[in-house]
XYZ file of C-alpha atoms in Angstrom:
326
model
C -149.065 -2.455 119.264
C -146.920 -0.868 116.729
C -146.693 2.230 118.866
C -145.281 0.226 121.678
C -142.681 -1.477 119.486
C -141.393 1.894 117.674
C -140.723 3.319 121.621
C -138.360 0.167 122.108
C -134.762 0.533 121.512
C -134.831 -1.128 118.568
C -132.880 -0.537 114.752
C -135.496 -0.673 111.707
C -133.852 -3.897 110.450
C -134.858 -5.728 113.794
C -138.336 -4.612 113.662
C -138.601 -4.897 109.771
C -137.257 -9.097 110.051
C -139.547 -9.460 113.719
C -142.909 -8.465 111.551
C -140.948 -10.551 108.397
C -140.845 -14.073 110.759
C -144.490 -13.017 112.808
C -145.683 -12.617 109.179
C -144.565 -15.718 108.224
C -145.992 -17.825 111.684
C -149.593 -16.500 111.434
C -149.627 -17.244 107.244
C -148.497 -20.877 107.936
C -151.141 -21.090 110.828
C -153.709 -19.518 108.750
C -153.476 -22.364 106.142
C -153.135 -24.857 109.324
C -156.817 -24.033 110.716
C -157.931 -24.164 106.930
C -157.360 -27.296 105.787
C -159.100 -27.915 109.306
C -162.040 -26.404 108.129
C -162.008 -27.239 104.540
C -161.995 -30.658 106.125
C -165.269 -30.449 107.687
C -166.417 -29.863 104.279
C -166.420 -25.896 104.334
C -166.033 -24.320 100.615
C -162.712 -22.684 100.364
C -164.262 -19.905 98.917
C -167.002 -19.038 102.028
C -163.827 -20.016 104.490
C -162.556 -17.379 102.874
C -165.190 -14.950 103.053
C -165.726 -15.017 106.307
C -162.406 -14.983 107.829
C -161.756 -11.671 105.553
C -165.194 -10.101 106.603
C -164.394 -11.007 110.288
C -160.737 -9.618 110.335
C -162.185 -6.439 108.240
C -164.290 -5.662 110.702
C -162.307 -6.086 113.432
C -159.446 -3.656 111.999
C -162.272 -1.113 110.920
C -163.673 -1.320 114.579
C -160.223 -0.587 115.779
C -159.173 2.334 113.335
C -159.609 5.857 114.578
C -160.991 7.143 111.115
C -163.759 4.773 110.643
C -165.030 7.083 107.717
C -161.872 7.211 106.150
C -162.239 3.586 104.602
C -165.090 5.389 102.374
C -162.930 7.726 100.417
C -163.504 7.349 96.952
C -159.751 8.014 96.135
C -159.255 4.606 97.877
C -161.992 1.887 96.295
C -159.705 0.995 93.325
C -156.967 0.532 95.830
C -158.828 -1.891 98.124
C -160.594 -3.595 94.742
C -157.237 -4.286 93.588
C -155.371 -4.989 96.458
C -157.831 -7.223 98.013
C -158.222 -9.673 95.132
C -154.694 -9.653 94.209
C -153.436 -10.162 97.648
C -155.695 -11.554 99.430
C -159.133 -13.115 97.618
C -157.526 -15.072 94.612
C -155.078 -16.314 96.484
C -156.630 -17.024 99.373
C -159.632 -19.337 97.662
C -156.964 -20.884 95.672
C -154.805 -22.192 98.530
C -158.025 -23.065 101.268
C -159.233 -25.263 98.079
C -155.853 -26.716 97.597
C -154.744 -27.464 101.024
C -156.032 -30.711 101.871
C -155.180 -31.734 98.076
C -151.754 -30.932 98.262
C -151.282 -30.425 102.121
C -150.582 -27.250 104.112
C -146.582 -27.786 103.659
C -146.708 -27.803 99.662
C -149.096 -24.908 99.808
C -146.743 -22.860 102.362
C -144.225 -23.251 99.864
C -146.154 -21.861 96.964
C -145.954 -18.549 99.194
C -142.489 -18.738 99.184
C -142.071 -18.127 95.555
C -143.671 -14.452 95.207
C -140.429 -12.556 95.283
C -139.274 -14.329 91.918
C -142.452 -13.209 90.031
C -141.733 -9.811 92.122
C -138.476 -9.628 91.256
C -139.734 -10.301 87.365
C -142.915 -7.283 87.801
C -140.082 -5.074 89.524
C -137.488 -4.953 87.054
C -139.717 -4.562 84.307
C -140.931 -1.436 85.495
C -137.871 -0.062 87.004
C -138.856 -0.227 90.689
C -135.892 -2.656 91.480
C -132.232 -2.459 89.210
C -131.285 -5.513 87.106
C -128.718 -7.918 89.574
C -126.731 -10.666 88.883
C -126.498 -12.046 92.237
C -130.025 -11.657 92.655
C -130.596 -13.446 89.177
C -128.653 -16.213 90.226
C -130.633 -16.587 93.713
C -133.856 -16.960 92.218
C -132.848 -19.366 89.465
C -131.663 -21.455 91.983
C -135.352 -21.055 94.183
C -136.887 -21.563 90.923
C -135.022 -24.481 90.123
C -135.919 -26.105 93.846
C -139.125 -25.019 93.738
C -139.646 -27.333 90.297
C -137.854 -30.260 91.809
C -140.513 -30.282 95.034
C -143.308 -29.839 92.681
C -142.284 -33.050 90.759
C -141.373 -34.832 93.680
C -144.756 -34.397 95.620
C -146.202 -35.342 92.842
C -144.421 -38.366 92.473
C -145.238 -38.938 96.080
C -149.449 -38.668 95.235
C -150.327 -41.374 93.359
C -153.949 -39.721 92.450
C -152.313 -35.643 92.502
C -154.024 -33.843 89.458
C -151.254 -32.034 87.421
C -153.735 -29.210 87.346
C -153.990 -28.612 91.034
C -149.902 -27.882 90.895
C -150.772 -25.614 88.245
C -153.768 -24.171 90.274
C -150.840 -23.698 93.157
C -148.921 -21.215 91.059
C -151.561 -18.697 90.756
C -151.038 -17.983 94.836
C -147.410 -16.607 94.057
C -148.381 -14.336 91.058
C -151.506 -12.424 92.529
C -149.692 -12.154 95.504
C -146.605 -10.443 93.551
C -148.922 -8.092 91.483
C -150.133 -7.465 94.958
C -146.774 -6.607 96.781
C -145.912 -4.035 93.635
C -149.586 -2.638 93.963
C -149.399 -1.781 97.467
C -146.230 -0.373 97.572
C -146.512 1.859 93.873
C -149.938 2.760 94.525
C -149.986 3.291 98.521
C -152.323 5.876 99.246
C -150.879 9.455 100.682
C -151.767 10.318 104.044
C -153.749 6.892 104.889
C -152.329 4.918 107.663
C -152.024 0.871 107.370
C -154.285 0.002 109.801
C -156.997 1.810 107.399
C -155.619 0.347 104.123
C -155.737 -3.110 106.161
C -159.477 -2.896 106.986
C -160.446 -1.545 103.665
C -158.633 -4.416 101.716
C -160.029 -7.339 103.848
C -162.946 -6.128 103.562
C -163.236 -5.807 99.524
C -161.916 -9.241 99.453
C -165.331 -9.793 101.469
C -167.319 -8.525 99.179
C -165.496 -10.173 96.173
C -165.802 -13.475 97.518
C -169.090 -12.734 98.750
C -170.313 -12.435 95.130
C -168.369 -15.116 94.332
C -170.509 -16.863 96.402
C -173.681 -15.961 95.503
C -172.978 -16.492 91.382
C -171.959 -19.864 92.198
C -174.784 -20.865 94.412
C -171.512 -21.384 97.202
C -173.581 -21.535 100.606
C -171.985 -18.909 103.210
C -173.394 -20.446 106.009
C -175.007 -24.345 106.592
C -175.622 -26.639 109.766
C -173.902 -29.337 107.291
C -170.324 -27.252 108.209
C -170.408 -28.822 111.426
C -170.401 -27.363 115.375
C -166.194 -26.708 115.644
C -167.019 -24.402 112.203
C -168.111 -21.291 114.321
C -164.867 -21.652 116.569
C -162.435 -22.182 113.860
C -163.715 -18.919 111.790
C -163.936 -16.685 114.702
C -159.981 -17.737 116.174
C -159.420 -17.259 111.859
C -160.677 -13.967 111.877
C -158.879 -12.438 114.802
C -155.425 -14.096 113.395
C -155.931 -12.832 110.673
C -157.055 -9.032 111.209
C -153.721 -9.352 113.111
C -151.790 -10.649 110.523
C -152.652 -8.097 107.694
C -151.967 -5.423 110.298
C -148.440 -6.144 110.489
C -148.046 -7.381 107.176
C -149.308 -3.593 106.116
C -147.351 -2.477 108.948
C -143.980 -4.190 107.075
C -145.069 -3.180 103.752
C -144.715 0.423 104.777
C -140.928 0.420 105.952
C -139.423 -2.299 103.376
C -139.449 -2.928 99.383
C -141.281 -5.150 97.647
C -138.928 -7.686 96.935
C -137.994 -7.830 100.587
C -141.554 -7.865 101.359
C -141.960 -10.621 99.652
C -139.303 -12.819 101.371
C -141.941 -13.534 103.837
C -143.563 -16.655 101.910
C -140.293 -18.144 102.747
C -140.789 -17.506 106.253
C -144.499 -19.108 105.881
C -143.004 -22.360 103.758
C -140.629 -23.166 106.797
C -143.834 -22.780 109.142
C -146.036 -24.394 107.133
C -143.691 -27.575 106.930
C -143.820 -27.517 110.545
C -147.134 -27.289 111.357
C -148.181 -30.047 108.351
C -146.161 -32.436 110.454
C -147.023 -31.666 113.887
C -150.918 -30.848 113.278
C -151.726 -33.225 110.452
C -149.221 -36.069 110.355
C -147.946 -34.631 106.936
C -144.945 -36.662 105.238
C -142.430 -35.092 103.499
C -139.148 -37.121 101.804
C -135.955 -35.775 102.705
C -135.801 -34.561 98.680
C -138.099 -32.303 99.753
C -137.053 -30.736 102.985
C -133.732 -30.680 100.791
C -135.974 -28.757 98.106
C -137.497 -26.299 100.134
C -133.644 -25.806 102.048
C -132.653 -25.063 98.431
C -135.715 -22.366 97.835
C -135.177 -20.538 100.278
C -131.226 -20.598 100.310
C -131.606 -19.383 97.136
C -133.803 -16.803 98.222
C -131.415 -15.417 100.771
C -128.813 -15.515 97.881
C -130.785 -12.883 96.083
C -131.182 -10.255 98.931
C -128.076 -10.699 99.894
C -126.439 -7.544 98.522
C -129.713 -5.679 98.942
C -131.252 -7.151 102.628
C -130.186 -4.547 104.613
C -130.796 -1.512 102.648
C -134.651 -2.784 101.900
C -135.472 -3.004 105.381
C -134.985 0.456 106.210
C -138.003 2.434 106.967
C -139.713 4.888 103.856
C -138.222 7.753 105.014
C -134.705 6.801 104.408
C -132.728 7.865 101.903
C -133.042 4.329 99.797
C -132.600 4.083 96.324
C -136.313 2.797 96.094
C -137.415 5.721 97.564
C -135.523 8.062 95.082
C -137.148 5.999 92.313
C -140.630 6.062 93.346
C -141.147 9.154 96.361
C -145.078 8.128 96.548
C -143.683 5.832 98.807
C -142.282 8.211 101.393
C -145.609 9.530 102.154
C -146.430 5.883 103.808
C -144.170 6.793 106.693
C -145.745 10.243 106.877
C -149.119 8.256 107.677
């Protein structure tokens, strides 16, 4: 797929935002059939296994180097990434969906690139900016105004399930700066994909079994097997192209894409499930990810530029050029 969109006649900024807003579609869908199967009474943490194990598989199937996922230069990669990026994360938000609702839970994905922005500075990968300072206090700032305002809106909300929330946008930060510091030479995405999914199998698996969490029960009802399988495929495509973006932006652009998802996910919370949201919200999440836009402004363009350009990211931190080499 990728190899058809490179032969277009396209710039690297158009294909760098069309993975950004594809991203951000299949994330909010993802948490859409969720909370559909959470619903039926699925644990969030064997919804999750399964739909990593089955889009795993389905990338490994597809790679061209099906050994190469066994390299022992790569198992602390896929360890790491997968539960920073994908397992913690993932649990968290399948067992908060149909608490909070799959609009308030697309939103907490819209927050990674301030904790990013945070982990980045702090170890030089991105340059101290005022603008961008002043864009993410103001996302930070709407993103604690919707917080107190859903809750005000659920009468029986714990406090601790909003706190819960927040987890999702730090493990997915530490996972952005991860991937992109650590990316493995000479290893291509579809590869790193397969081999993170699938360690997020295996952690969750064991998660599983140490809590007694049943992987598999007649009591998850017939639409279960349907749901998991349509999951799977979604979302073996989904990590594909999120890899895929990973490789030719930054991490901070990279991260924009929870905004993408929050815009989706507000969408599809209405139209699937009859969500509600006061206009203090909509106005909230406006705010969030105006305010994101504020802080990439000066930087947008130069982030989505493939590895291989001359970027100042890639002067800081060359590892990264061998990505585009893959």
């Amino acid at each position: 797929m990728m190899a058809l969109i490179q032969r277009l006649p396209l710039p690297p900024q158009t294909i760098a935002w069309g993975l950004l807003v594809a991203n951000g579609f299949l994330i909010a869908l993802m948490l859409a059939l969720a909370k559909a199967a959470t619903a039926q009474g699925v644990p969030a943490v064997t919804y999750a296994f399964w739909q990593t194990l089955i889009a795993g598989s389905v990338l490994l199937l597809g790679s061209a180097r099906f050994s190469a996922i066994f390299e022992r230069r790569l198992t602390t990669y896929f360890v790491i990434s997968g539960l920073t990026g994908i397992a913690i994360p993932n649990a968290i938000a399948f067992y908060l969906v149909n608490k909070l609702g799959a609009g308030f839970i697309g939103i907490m994905y819209a927050l990674p690139p301030i904790f990013t922005f945070l982990i980045a500075t702090t170890m030089g990968l991105e340059q101290r900016n005022w603008t961008k300072l002043t864009g993410l206090s103001i996302a930070v700032s709407a993103c604690a105004w919707i917080v107190l305002q859903r809750h005000s809106e659920m009468n029986q909300a714990n406090g601790l399930w909003f706190a819960l929330g927040f987890l999702i946008p730090a493990m997915l930060s530490i996972g952005n700066v991860y991937r992109s510091v650590a990316w493995p030479r000479q290893t291509k995405p579809l590869i790193l994909a397969a081999g993170t999914l699938l360690a997020s199998a295996i952690s969750l698996g064991a998660l599983a079994l140490l809590t007694e969490t049943p992987l598999f029960s007649q009591d998850f009802g017939q639409p279960f097997l349907g749901i998991i399988i349509l999951q799977g495929l979604l979302t073996a495509l989904t990590y594909y192209c999120a890899f895929e973006l990973q490789k030719r932006t930054s991490p901070v652009f990279y991260s924009q894409l929870g905004a993408v998802a929050a815009v989706f996910g507000l969408i599809i919370g209405i139209a699937w499930f009859n969500e509600s949201y006061s206009l203090s919200i909509w106005l909230g999440a406006i705010m969030v990810i105006a305010g994101l836009r504020v802080s990439n402004r000066a930087a947008s363009v130069k982030n989505c530029q493939p590895p291989g350009d001359d970027t100042g990211y890639i002067r800081q931190h060359p590892e990264a050029r061998s990505a585009q080499d893959a």
